[in-house]
PDB file of C-alpha atoms in Angstrom:
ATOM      1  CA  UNK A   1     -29.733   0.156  11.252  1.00  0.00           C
ATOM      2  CA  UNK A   2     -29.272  -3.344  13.334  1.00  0.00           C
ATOM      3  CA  UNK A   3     -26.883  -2.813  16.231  1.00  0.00           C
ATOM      4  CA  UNK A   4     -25.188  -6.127  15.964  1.00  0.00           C
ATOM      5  CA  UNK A   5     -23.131  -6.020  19.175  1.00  0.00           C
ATOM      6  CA  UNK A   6     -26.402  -5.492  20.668  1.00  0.00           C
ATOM      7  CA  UNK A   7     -27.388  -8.407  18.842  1.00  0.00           C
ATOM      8  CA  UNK A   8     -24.499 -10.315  20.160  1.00  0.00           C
ATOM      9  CA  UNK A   9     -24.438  -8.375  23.402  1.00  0.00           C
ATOM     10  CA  UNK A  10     -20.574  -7.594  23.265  1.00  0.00           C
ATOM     11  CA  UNK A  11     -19.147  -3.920  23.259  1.00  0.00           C
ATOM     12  CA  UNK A  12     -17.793  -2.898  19.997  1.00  0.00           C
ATOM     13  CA  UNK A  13     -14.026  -3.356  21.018  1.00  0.00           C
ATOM     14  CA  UNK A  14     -14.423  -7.005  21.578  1.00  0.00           C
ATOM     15  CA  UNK A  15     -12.173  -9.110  20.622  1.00  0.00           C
ATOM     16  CA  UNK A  16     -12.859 -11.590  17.556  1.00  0.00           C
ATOM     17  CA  UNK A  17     -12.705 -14.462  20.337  1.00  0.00           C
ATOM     18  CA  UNK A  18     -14.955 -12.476  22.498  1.00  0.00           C
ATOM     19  CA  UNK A  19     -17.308 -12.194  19.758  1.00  0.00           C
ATOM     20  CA  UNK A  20     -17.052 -15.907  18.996  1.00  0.00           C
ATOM     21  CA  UNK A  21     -18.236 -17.352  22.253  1.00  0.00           C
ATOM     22  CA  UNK A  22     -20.469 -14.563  22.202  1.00  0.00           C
ATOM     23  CA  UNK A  23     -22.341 -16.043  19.039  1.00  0.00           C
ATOM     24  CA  UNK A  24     -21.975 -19.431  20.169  1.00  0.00           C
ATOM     25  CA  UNK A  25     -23.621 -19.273  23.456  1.00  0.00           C
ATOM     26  CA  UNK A  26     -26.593 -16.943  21.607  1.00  0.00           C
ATOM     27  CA  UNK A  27     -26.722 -19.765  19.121  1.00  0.00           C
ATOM     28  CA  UNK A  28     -27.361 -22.656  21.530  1.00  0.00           C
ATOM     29  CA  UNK A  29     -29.510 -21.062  23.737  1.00  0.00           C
ATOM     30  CA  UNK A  30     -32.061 -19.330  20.350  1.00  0.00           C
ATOM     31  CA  UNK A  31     -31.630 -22.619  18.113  1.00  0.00           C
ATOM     32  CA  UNK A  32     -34.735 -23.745  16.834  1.00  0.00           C
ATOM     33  CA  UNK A  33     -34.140 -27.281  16.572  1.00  0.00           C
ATOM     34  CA  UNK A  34     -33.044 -26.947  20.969  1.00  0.00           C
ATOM     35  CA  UNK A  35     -35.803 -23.841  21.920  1.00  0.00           C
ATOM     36  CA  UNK A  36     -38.851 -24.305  20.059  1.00  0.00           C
ATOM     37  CA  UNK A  37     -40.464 -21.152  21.181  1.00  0.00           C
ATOM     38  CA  UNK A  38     -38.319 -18.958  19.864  1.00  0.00           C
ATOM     39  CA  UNK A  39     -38.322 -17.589  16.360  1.00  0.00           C
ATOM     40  CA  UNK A  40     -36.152 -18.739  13.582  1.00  0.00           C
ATOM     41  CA  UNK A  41     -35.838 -14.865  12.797  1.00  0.00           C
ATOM     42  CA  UNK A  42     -34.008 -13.857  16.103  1.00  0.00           C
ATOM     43  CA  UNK A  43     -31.301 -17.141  14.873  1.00  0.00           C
ATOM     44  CA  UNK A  44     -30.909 -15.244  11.853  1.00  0.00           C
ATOM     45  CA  UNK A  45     -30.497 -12.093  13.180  1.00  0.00           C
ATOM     46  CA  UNK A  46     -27.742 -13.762  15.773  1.00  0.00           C
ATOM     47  CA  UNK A  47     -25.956 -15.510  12.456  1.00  0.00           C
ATOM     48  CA  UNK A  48     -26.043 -12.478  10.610  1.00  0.00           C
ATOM     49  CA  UNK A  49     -24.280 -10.408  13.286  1.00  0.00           C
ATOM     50  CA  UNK A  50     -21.824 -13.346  13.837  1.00  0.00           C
ATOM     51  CA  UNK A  51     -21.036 -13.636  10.108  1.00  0.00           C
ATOM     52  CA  UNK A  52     -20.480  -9.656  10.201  1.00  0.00           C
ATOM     53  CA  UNK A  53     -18.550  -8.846  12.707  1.00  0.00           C
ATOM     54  CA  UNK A  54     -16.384 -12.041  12.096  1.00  0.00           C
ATOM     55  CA  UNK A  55     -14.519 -10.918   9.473  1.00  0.00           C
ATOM     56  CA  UNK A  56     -11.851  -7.850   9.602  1.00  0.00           C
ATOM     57  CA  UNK A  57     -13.015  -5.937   6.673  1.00  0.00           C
ATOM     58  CA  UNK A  58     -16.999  -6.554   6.882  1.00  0.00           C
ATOM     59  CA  UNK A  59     -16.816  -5.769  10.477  1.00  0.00           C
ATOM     60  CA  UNK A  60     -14.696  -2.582   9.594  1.00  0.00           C
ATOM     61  CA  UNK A  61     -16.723  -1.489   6.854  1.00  0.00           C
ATOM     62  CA  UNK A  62     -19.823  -2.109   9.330  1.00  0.00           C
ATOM     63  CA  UNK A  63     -18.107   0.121  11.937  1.00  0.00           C
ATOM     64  CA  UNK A  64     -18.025   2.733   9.542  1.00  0.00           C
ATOM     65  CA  UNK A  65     -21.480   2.682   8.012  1.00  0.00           C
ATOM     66  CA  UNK A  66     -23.009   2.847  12.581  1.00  0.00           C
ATOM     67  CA  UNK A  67     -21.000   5.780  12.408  1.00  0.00           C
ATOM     68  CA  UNK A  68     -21.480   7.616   9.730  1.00  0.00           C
ATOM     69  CA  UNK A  69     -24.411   5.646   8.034  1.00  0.00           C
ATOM     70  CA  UNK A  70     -28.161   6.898   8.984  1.00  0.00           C
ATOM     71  CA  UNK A  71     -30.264   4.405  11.121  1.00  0.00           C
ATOM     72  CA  UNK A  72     -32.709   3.320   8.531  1.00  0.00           C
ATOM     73  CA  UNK A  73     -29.936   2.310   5.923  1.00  0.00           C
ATOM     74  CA  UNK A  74     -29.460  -1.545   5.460  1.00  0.00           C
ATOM     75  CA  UNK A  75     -25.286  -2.657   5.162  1.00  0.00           C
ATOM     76  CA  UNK A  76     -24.508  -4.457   1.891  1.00  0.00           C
ATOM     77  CA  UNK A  77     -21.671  -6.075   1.226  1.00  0.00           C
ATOM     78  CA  UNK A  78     -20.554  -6.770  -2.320  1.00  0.00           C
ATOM     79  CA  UNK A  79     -19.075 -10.659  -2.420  1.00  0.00           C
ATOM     80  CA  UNK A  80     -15.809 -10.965  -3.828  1.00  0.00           C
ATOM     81  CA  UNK A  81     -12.578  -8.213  -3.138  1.00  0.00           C
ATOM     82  CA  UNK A  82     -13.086  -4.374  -2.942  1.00  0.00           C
ATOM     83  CA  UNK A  83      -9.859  -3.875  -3.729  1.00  0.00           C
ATOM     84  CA  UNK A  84     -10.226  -4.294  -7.808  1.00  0.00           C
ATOM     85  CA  UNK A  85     -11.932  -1.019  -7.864  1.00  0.00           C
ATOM     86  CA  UNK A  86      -9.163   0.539  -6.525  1.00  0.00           C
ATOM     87  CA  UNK A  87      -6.586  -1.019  -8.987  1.00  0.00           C
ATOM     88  CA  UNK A  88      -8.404  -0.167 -11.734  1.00  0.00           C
ATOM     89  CA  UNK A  89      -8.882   3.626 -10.703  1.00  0.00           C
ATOM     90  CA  UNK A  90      -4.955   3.126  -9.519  1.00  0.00           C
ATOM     91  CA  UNK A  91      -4.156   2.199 -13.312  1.00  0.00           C
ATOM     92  CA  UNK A  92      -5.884   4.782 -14.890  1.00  0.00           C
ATOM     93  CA  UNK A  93      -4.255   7.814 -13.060  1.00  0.00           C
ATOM     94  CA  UNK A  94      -0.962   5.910 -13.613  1.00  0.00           C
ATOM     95  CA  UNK A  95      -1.774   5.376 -17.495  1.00  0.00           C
ATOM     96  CA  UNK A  96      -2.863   8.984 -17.913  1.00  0.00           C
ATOM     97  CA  UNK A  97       0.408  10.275 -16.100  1.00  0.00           C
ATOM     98  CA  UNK A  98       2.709   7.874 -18.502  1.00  0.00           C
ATOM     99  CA  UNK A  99       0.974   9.591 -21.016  1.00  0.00           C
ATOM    100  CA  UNK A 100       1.897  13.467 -20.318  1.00  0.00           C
ATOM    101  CA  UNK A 101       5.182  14.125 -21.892  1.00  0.00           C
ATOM    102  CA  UNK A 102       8.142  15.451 -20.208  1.00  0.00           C
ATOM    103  CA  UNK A 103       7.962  19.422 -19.860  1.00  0.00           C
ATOM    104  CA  UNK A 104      10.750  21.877 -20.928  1.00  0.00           C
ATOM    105  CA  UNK A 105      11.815  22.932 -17.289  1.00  0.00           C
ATOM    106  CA  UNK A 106      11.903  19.295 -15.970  1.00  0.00           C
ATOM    107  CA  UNK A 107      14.149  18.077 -18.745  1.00  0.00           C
ATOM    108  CA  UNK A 108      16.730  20.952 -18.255  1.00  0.00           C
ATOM    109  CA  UNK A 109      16.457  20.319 -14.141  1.00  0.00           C
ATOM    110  CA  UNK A 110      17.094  16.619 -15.188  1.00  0.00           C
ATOM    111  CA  UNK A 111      19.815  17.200 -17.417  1.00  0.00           C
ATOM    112  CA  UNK A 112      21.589  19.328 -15.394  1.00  0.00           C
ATOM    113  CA  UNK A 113      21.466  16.977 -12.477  1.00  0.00           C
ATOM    114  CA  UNK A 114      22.583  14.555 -14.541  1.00  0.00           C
ATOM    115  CA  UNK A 115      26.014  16.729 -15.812  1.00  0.00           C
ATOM    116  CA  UNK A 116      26.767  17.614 -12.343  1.00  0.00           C
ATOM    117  CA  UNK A 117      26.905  13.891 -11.157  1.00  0.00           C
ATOM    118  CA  UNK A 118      28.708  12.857 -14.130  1.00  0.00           C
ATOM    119  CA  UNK A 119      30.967  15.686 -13.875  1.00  0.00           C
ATOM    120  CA  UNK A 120      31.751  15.189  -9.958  1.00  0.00           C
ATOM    121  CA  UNK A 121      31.850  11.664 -10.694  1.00  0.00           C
ATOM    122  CA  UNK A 122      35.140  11.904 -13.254  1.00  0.00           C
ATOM    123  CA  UNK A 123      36.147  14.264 -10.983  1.00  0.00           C
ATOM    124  CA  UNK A 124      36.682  11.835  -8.353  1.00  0.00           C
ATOM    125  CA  UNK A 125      38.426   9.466 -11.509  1.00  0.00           C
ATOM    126  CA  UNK A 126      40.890  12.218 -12.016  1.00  0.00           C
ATOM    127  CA  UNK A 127      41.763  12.943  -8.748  1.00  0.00           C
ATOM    128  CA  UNK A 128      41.826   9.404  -8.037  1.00  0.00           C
ATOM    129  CA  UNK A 129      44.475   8.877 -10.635  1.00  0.00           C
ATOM    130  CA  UNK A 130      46.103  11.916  -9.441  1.00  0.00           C
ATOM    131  CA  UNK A 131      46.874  10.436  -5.799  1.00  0.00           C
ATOM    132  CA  UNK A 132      48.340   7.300  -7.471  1.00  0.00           C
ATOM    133  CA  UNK A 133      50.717   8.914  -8.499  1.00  0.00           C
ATOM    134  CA  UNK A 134      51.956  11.261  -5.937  1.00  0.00           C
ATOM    135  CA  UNK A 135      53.376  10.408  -2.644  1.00  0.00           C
ATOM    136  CA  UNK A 136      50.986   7.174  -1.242  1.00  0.00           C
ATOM    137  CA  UNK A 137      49.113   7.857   2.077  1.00  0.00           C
ATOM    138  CA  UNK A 138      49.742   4.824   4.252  1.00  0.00           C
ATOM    139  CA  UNK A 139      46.967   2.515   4.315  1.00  0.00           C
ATOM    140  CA  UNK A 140      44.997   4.313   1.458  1.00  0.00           C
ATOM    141  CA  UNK A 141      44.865   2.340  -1.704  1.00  0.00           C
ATOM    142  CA  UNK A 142      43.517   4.357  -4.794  1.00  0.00           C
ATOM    143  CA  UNK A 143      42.784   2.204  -6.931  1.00  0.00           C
ATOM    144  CA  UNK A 144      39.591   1.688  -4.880  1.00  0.00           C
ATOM    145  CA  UNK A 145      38.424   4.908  -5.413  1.00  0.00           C
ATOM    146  CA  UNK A 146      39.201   4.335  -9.172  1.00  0.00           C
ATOM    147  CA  UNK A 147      36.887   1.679  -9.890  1.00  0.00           C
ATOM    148  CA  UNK A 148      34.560   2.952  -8.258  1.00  0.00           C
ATOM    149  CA  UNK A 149      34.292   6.174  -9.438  1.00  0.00           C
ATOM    150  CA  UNK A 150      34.475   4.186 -12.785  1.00  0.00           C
ATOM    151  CA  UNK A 151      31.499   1.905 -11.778  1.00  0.00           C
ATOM    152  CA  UNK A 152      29.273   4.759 -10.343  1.00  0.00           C
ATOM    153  CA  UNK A 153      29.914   7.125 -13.535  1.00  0.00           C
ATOM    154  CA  UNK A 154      28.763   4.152 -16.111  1.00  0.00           C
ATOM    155  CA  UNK A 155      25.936   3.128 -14.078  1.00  0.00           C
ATOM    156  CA  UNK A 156      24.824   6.935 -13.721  1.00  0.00           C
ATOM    157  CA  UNK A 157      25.439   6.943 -17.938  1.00  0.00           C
ATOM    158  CA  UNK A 158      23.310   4.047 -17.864  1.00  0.00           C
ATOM    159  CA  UNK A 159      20.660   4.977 -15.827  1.00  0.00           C
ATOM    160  CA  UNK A 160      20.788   8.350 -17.198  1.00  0.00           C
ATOM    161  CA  UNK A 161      19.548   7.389 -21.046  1.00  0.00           C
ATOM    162  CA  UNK A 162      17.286   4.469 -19.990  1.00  0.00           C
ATOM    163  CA  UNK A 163      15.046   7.409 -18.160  1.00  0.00           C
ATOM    164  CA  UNK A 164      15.684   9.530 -21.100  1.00  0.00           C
ATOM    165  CA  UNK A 165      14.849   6.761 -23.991  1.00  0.00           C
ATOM    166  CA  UNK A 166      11.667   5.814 -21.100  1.00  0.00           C
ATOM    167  CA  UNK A 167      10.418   9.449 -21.470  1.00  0.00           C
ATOM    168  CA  UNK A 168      10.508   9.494 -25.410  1.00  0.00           C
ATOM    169  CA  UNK A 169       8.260   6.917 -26.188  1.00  0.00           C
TER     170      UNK A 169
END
């Protein structure tokens, strides 16, 4: 494999700027059109180091590959984003987990979660309504804690049978 910060002659922590100047006093002194002597090959070579180690994710990838890679290998790089291979193995696991169904134990955990919130939540209602109307604590005002609890325990209701209805179908 082509050691391109030999190429280049930088060290492979150089900076993208480093590696810039680098390539651009290479290029001027190995152009063709200024050194006639030299070989359009070596340019290449110089160009094709520049235009890998240029760019984060080629130069990353490359990093890899004169790690791990054997020497005689050749680095490809496929044009376009790597990413969509990813995604599409990224939808598949998430379409073939939407598809299991929800087992026995996990609904009973869920809907016993779901009592005990509800349950602590009117709770707190109650006991809300309670304090209003025994002696008032100075500076506490309980209707606060009424709406509140009143908010929390619909949302919870809400939320509650939207992940329910979400797991039937």
């Amino acid at each position: 494999m082509v050691d391109y910060y030999k190429i280049l002659g930088v060290s492979s922590l150089a900076s993208t700027d480093c590696i810039r100047k680098a390539f651009r006093s290479k290029a001027k002194a190995l152009h063709p059109d200024v050194n006639p002597e030299i070989s359009p090959e070596e340019f290449l070579q110089i160009n094709e180091a520049y235009q890998v180690l240029s760019d984060e994710n080629k130069r990353r990838l490359y990093d890899l590959r004169l790690k791990h890679g054997t020497l005689g290998q050749r680095v490809y790089y496929r044009p376009g984003n790597v990413r969509t291979a990813y995604q599409a193995q990224y939808n598949y696991r998430k379409k073939s987990s939407e598809d299991e169904k929800m087992g026995m134990f996990e609904k009973i955990v869920t809907y016993f979660l779901f009592l005990s919130l509800f349950i602590t939540s009117l709770f707190a209602v109650i006991f809300g309504i309670y304090r209003l109307f025994q002696e008032p604590v100075e500076g506490v005002n309980p209707y606060l804690g009424i709406v509140l609890g009143v908010v929390l325990t619909i949302l919870m209701s809400i939320g509650y049978f939207t992940y329910i209805k979400a797991n039937k179908s």
